CSV table of C-alpha atoms in Angstrom, one decimal:
chain,number,residue,atom,x,y,z
Q,26,MET,CA,0.0,0.0,0.0
Q,27,ASP,CA,1.2,3.5,-0.8
Q,28,LEU,CA,1.0,6.8,1.0
Q,29,TYR,CA,0.0,9.8,-1.1
Q,30,THR,CA,0.4,13.6,-0.8
Q,31,LYS,CA,-1.7,16.5,-2.0
Q,32,ASN,CA,1.1,17.3,-4.5
Q,33,TRP,CA,1.1,13.7,-5.8
Q,34,PHE,CA,-2.6,13.9,-6.5
Q,35,GLU,CA,-2.2,17.1,-8.4
Q,36,GLN,CA,0.4,15.5,-10.7
Q,37,HIS,CA,-0.7,11.9,-10.9
Q,38,GLY,CA,-4.3,11.6,-9.7
Q,39,GLU,CA,-5.7,10.6,-13.0
Q,40,CYS,CA,-4.1,7.2,-12.8
Q,41,LEU,CA,-6.3,6.2,-9.8
Q,42,ASP,CA,-9.5,4.2,-9.9
Q,43,GLU,CA,-12.7,6.2,-10.3
Q,44,TRP,CA,-13.9,5.7,-6.8
Q,45,GLN,CA,-10.5,6.8,-5.5
Q,46,LYS,CA,-10.5,9.9,-7.6
Q,47,SER,CA,-14.0,10.7,-6.5
Q,48,ALA,CA,-13.1,10.2,-2.8
Q,49,TYR,CA,-10.1,12.5,-3.0
Q,50,LYS,CA,-12.1,15.2,-5.0
Q,51,ASP,CA,-14.8,15.1,-2.3
Q,52,PHE,CA,-12.1,15.7,0.3
Q,53,VAL,CA,-10.6,18.6,-1.6
Q,54,ASN,CA,-14.0,20.2,-1.9
Q,55,MET,CA,-14.7,19.8,1.8
Q,56,MET,CA,-11.3,21.3,2.8
Q,57,GLY,CA,-11.7,24.1,0.3
Q,58,ASP,CA,-15.2,25.2,1.0
Q,59,GLY,CA,-14.8,28.9,1.8
Q,60,GLU,CA,-18.5,29.7,2.2
Q,61,ASN,CA,-19.0,26.9,4.8
Q,62,PRO,CA,-15.5,26.2,6.2
Q,63,TYR,CA,-14.8,22.8,7.7
Q,64,PRO,CA,-14.4,23.1,11.5
Q,65,CYS,CA,-11.0,21.4,11.9
Q,66,ILE,CA,-8.6,24.3,11.4
Q,67,PRO,CA,-5.5,22.2,11.9
Q,68,GLY,CA,-6.8,19.7,9.3
Q,69,ILE,CA,-7.3,22.5,6.7
Q,70,GLN,CA,-3.8,23.9,7.5
Q,71,GLY,CA,-2.4,20.4,7.2
Q,72,PHE,CA,-4.1,20.0,3.8
Q,73,LEU,CA,-3.0,23.3,2.4
Q,74,SER,CA,0.6,22.8,3.5
Q,75,ASN,CA,0.9,19.3,2.0
Q,76,THR,CA,1.3,17.9,5.5
Q,77,LEU,CA,-1.5,15.3,5.3
Q,78,ARG,CA,-0.9,11.8,4.0
Q,79,PHE,CA,-3.5,9.8,2.2
Q,80,GLY,CA,-4.2,6.1,1.6
Q,81,PHE,CA,-6.8,3.8,0.2
Q,82,ALA,CA,-8.2,0.5,1.4
Q,83,GLY,CA,-10.8,-1.9,0.2
Q,84,SER,CA,-14.3,-2.4,1.5
Q,85,PRO,CA,-14.6,-2.0,5.3
Q,86,LYS,CA,-16.3,-5.4,5.3
Q,87,ASP,CA,-13.3,-7.1,3.6
Q,88,GLU,CA,-10.7,-8.8,5.9
Q,89,GLY,CA,-8.0,-7.8,3.4
Q,90,SER,CA,-8.6,-4.2,4.3
Q,91,TYR,CA,-7.4,-4.7,7.8
Q,92,LYS,CA,-3.9,-5.6,6.6
Q,93,GLN,CA,-4.0,-2.7,4.1
Q,94,LEU,CA,-4.7,-0.3,6.9
Q,95,ALA,CA,-2.1,-1.9,9.2
Q,96,ASP,CA,0.5,-1.5,6.4
Q,97,LEU,CA,-0.5,2.2,5.9
Q,98,LEU,CA,-0.2,2.9,9.6
Q,99,LYS,CA,3.2,1.2,9.8
Q,100,GLN,CA,4.5,3.3,6.9
Q,101,TYR,CA,3.0,6.4,8.2
Q,102,GLY,CA,4.4,6.0,11.7
Q,103,LYS,CA,7.9,6.1,10.2
Q,104,VAL,CA,7.4,9.4,8.4
Q,105,SER,CA,4.7,11.4,10.3
Q,106,ARG,CA,7.2,13.5,12.3
Q,107,ASN,CA,8.9,14.6,9.1
Q,108,THR,CA,5.7,15.8,7.4
Q,109,GLY,CA,4.8,18.9,9.5
Q,110,LYS,CA,3.2,19.9,12.7
Q,111,TYR,CA,-0.4,19.3,11.5
Q,112,ALA,CA,0.2,15.7,10.6
Q,113,SER,CA,-2.6,13.3,9.9
Q,114,LEU,CA,-3.2,10.1,7.8
Q,115,VAL,CA,-6.5,10.1,5.9
Q,116,VAL,CA,-7.7,6.7,4.7
Q,117,PHE,CA,-10.5,6.3,2.2
Q,118,PHE,CA,-12.3,2.9,2.1
Q,119,ASP,CA,-14.1,1.5,-1.0
Q,120,SER,CA,-17.6,1.9,0.3
Q,121,ARG,CA,-19.6,1.4,-2.8
Q,122,GLU,CA,-21.2,-1.8,-1.6
Q,123,LEU,CA,-22.2,-0.2,1.8
Q,124,VAL,CA,-23.6,2.9,0.1
Q,125,GLN,CA,-25.7,0.7,-2.2
Q,126,GLU,CA,-27.0,-1.3,0.8
Q,127,GLU,CA,-27.8,2.0,2.5
Q,128,ALA,CA,-25.8,1.0,5.6
Q,129,THR,CA,-26.9,2.7,8.8
Q,130,ILE,CA,-24.8,4.7,11.3
Q,131,GLU,CA,-24.9,1.7,13.6
Q,132,GLU,CA,-23.6,-0.6,10.9
Q,133,TYR,CA,-20.8,1.7,10.1
Q,134,GLN,CA,-20.0,2.0,13.8
Q,135,ASP,CA,-19.7,-1.8,14.0
Q,136,GLN,CA,-17.4,-1.8,11.0
Q,137,PHE,CA,-15.2,1.0,12.5
Q,138,TRP,CA,-14.6,-0.9,15.8
Q,139,THR,CA,-14.1,-4.2,14.0
Q,140,ILE,CA,-11.4,-2.5,11.9
Q,141,LEU,CA,-9.6,-1.1,14.9
Q,142,ASN,CA,-9.7,-4.4,16.8
Q,143,GLN,CA,-8.5,-6.4,13.8
Q,144,VAL,CA,-5.7,-3.9,13.0
Q,145,HIS,CA,-4.6,-4.1,16.6
Q,146,LYS,CA,-4.3,-7.9,16.3
Q,147,LEU,CA,-1.8,-7.3,13.4
Q,148,ASP,CA,0.3,-4.9,15.5
Q,149,GLU,CA,3.8,-6.5,16.1
Q,150,GLU,CA,4.9,-3.9,18.7
Q,151,GLU,CA,4.1,-3.7,22.4
Q,152,TRP,CA,1.5,-1.3,23.6
Q,153,PRO,CA,3.3,2.0,24.7
Q,154,GLU,CA,4.1,2.0,28.4
Q,155,HIS,CA,2.8,5.6,28.9
Q,156,ILE,CA,-0.6,4.9,27.4
Q,157,PRO,CA,-3.2,3.1,29.6
Q,158,LYS,CA,-4.4,-0.3,28.3
Q,159,GLU,CA,-8.0,0.4,29.6
Q,160,PRO,CA,-10.1,2.5,27.1
Q,161,HIS,CA,-12.2,3.8,30.0
Q,162,HIS,CA,-9.1,5.6,31.3
Q,163,HIS,CA,-9.0,9.3,30.5
Q,164,GLU,CA,-5.5,9.0,29.0
Q,165,TRP,CA,-6.2,6.0,26.8
Q,166,GLU,CA,-5.6,6.3,23.0
Q,167,PHE,CA,-5.6,3.8,20.2
Q,168,CYS,CA,-2.0,2.8,19.4
Q,169,PHE,CA,-0.3,1.0,16.5
Q,170,ASP,CA,3.4,0.2,16.0
Q,171,GLY,CA,4.2,2.1,19.2
Q,172,GLU,CA,2.5,5.3,18.2
Q,173,PRO,CA,-0.7,6.7,19.9
Q,174,TYR,CA,-3.3,8.1,17.5
Q,175,PHE,CA,-6.6,9.9,17.8
Q,176,ALA,CA,-8.9,8.2,15.3
Q,177,PHE,CA,-11.7,10.1,13.5
Q,178,CYS,CA,-14.4,8.4,11.5
Q,179,ALA,CA,-16.8,9.9,9.0
Q,180,THR,CA,-19.5,8.0,7.0
Q,181,PRO,CA,-22.1,8.4,4.3
Q,182,ALA,CA,-24.9,7.7,6.8
Q,183,HIS,CA,-24.3,10.8,9.0
Q,184,VAL,CA,-26.9,13.4,8.3
Q,185,ILE,CA,-27.2,15.8,11.3
Q,186,ARG,CA,-23.6,16.0,12.2
Q,187,LYS,CA,-22.3,17.1,8.8
Q,188,SER,CA,-18.7,17.3,10.1
Q,189,ARG,CA,-18.9,13.5,10.4
Q,190,GLN,CA,-20.5,13.0,7.0
Q,191,PHE,CA,-18.4,11.9,4.0
Q,192,PRO,CA,-19.4,10.2,0.7
Q,193,CYS,CA,-17.3,7.2,1.6
Q,194,PHE,CA,-16.2,5.5,4.8
Q,195,LEU,CA,-13.2,7.5,6.1
Q,196,ILE,CA,-10.9,7.1,9.0
Q,197,ALA,CA,-8.3,9.8,9.8
Q,198,PHE,CA,-5.4,9.1,12.3
Q,199,GLN,CA,-3.8,12.1,14.1
Q,200,PRO,CA,-0.6,11.3,16.0
Q,201,ARG,CA,-0.9,12.2,19.6
Q,202,TRP,CA,2.2,14.4,19.5
Q,203,VAL,CA,0.3,16.8,17.2
Q,204,PHE,CA,-1.7,17.9,20.2
Q,205,ASP,CA,1.3,18.8,22.3
Q,206,GLU,CA,1.0,22.5,21.3
Q,207,ILE,CA,-2.8,22.7,21.0
Q,208,ASN,CA,-4.0,21.3,24.3
Q,209,ALA,CA,-5.9,22.9,27.1
Q,210,SER,CA,-2.7,23.9,28.9
Q,211,THR,CA,-1.6,26.3,26.2
Q,212,THR,CA,-3.1,29.7,25.4
Q,213,PHE,CA,-2.9,28.9,21.7
Q,214,GLY,CA,-4.7,25.6,22.3
Q,215,GLN,CA,-7.5,27.3,24.3
Q,216,LYS,CA,-8.0,29.9,21.5
Q,217,LEU,CA,-8.0,27.2,18.9
Q,218,LYS,CA,-10.5,25.1,20.8
Q,219,ARG,CA,-12.9,28.1,21.0
Q,220,ALA,CA,-12.5,28.8,17.3
Q,221,ILE,CA,-13.1,25.1,16.3
Q,222,ARG,CA,-16.1,24.8,18.5
Q,223,LYS,CA,-17.7,28.0,17.0
Q,224,ARG,CA,-17.1,26.7,13.5
Q,225,LEU,CA,-18.3,23.2,14.5
Q,226,ASN,CA,-21.7,24.5,15.8
Q,227,ALA,CA,-22.2,26.6,12.6
Q,228,TYR,CA,-21.2,23.7,10.3
Q,229,ASP,CA,-23.4,21.1,12.0
Q,230,GLY,CA,-26.2,23.4,13.0
Q,231,VAL,CA,-26.5,21.5,16.3
Q,232,ASP,CA,-24.8,21.8,19.7
Q,233,THR,CA,-21.4,20.1,20.1
Q,234,HIS,CA,-21.6,16.5,21.0
Q,235,PRO,CA,-21.2,16.1,24.8
Q,236,ALA,CA,-18.4,13.6,24.3
Q,237,LEU,CA,-16.1,16.2,22.8
Q,238,LYS,CA,-13.7,17.1,25.6
Q,239,TRP,CA,-9.9,17.6,26.0
Q,240,TYR,CA,-7.5,14.7,26.2
Q,241,GLY,CA,-6.4,14.2,29.8
Q,242,GLN,CA,-9.6,15.6,31.5
Q,243,GLN,CA,-10.8,13.2,34.2
Q,244,ASP,CA,-14.2,12.9,32.5
Q,245,ASN,CA,-12.8,12.6,29.0
Q,246,TYR,CA,-12.8,9.3,27.0
Q,247,GLU,CA,-11.1,9.5,23.6
Q,248,TRP,CA,-12.9,6.4,22.3
Q,249,GLU,CA,-16.2,8.2,22.6
Q,250,GLN,CA,-15.0,10.9,20.2
Q,251,TYR,CA,-13.7,8.5,17.5
Q,252,PHE,CA,-17.2,7.7,16.2
Q,253,LEU,CA,-19.9,10.2,17.1
Q,254,HIS,CA,-23.6,9.4,16.7
Q,255,ASP,CA,-25.9,11.9,15.0
Q,256,ASP,CA,-27.6,12.5,18.3
Q,257,ASP,CA,-26.0,13.2,21.7
Q,258,SER,CA,-25.8,9.5,22.7
Q,259,SER,CA,-22.7,7.4,23.2
Q,260,LEU,CA,-22.1,3.7,23.7
Q,261,SER,CA,-22.0,2.6,27.3
Q,262,LYS,CA,-18.8,0.6,26.8
Q,263,CYS,CA,-15.9,0.9,24.5
Q,264,PRO,CA,-16.0,-1.8,21.7
Q,265,PHE,CA,-12.2,-2.0,21.6
Q,266,THR,CA,-11.9,-5.1,23.7
Q,267,ALA,CA,-8.9,-6.8,22.2
Q,268,MET,CA,-6.3,-5.0,24.3
Q,269,MET,CA,-8.4,-5.3,27.5
Q,270,ASN,CA,-8.9,-9.1,27.1
Q,271,LYS,CA,-5.3,-9.7,26.3
Q,272,PHE,CA,-4.2,-7.6,29.3
Q,273,LYS,CA,-6.6,-9.5,31.6
Q,274,LYS,CA,-5.2,-12.9,30.5
Q,275,ILE,CA,-1.7,-11.7,31.3
Q,276,GLN,CA,-2.7,-10.7,34.8
Q,277,SER,CA,-4.6,-13.9,35.5
């Protein structure tokens, strides 16, 4: 699997499959909408500065897609720190079958957590010592190949929360280090948070989901933010069970 840049698409994008060209074009349109600006300011800056990296995977229902994503993450972890301060990996999945089936938010949610669990099983590295293994800990984050990531999912089924709507199934992975300068302990981070929240409310037309909090807050759970519902609800338990079960077996 290959990682692509904005510059690569501009020069070679025509050689891609039609669904891949369409997915990237939709992403460009979303990032470049001046009349209705996308809420994630760092994401837009990352796109404009050629900091983002992109990848493609097969259907979210296909087991082969798990290895494709694992390969992309492994490649990305080795180069992310050299790409720029607003680094992210954006992965587009071939969602044509799911779109045709009119898959629901709940079905996409199941696919998302299945993917994270299966990709975790392909991880050859130990879980980072500084990241808790329990998802219901306020400092937990999904990790792969020794790198903690914030995962963001968007789907064709989202309607109300337009910031989580995309024509194909999309997962973006932001390395945890990206947030070092934009967290609640910095003045810049506090200003950025207010600006993002203001744009988010305008973009979605509804109040911010109650799960959206700062990493490290005692009442914050990162996994709740990975996949947001269209309403204000959240799952009662994190579906990412692979790590917990493995950890419990080691303890017993």
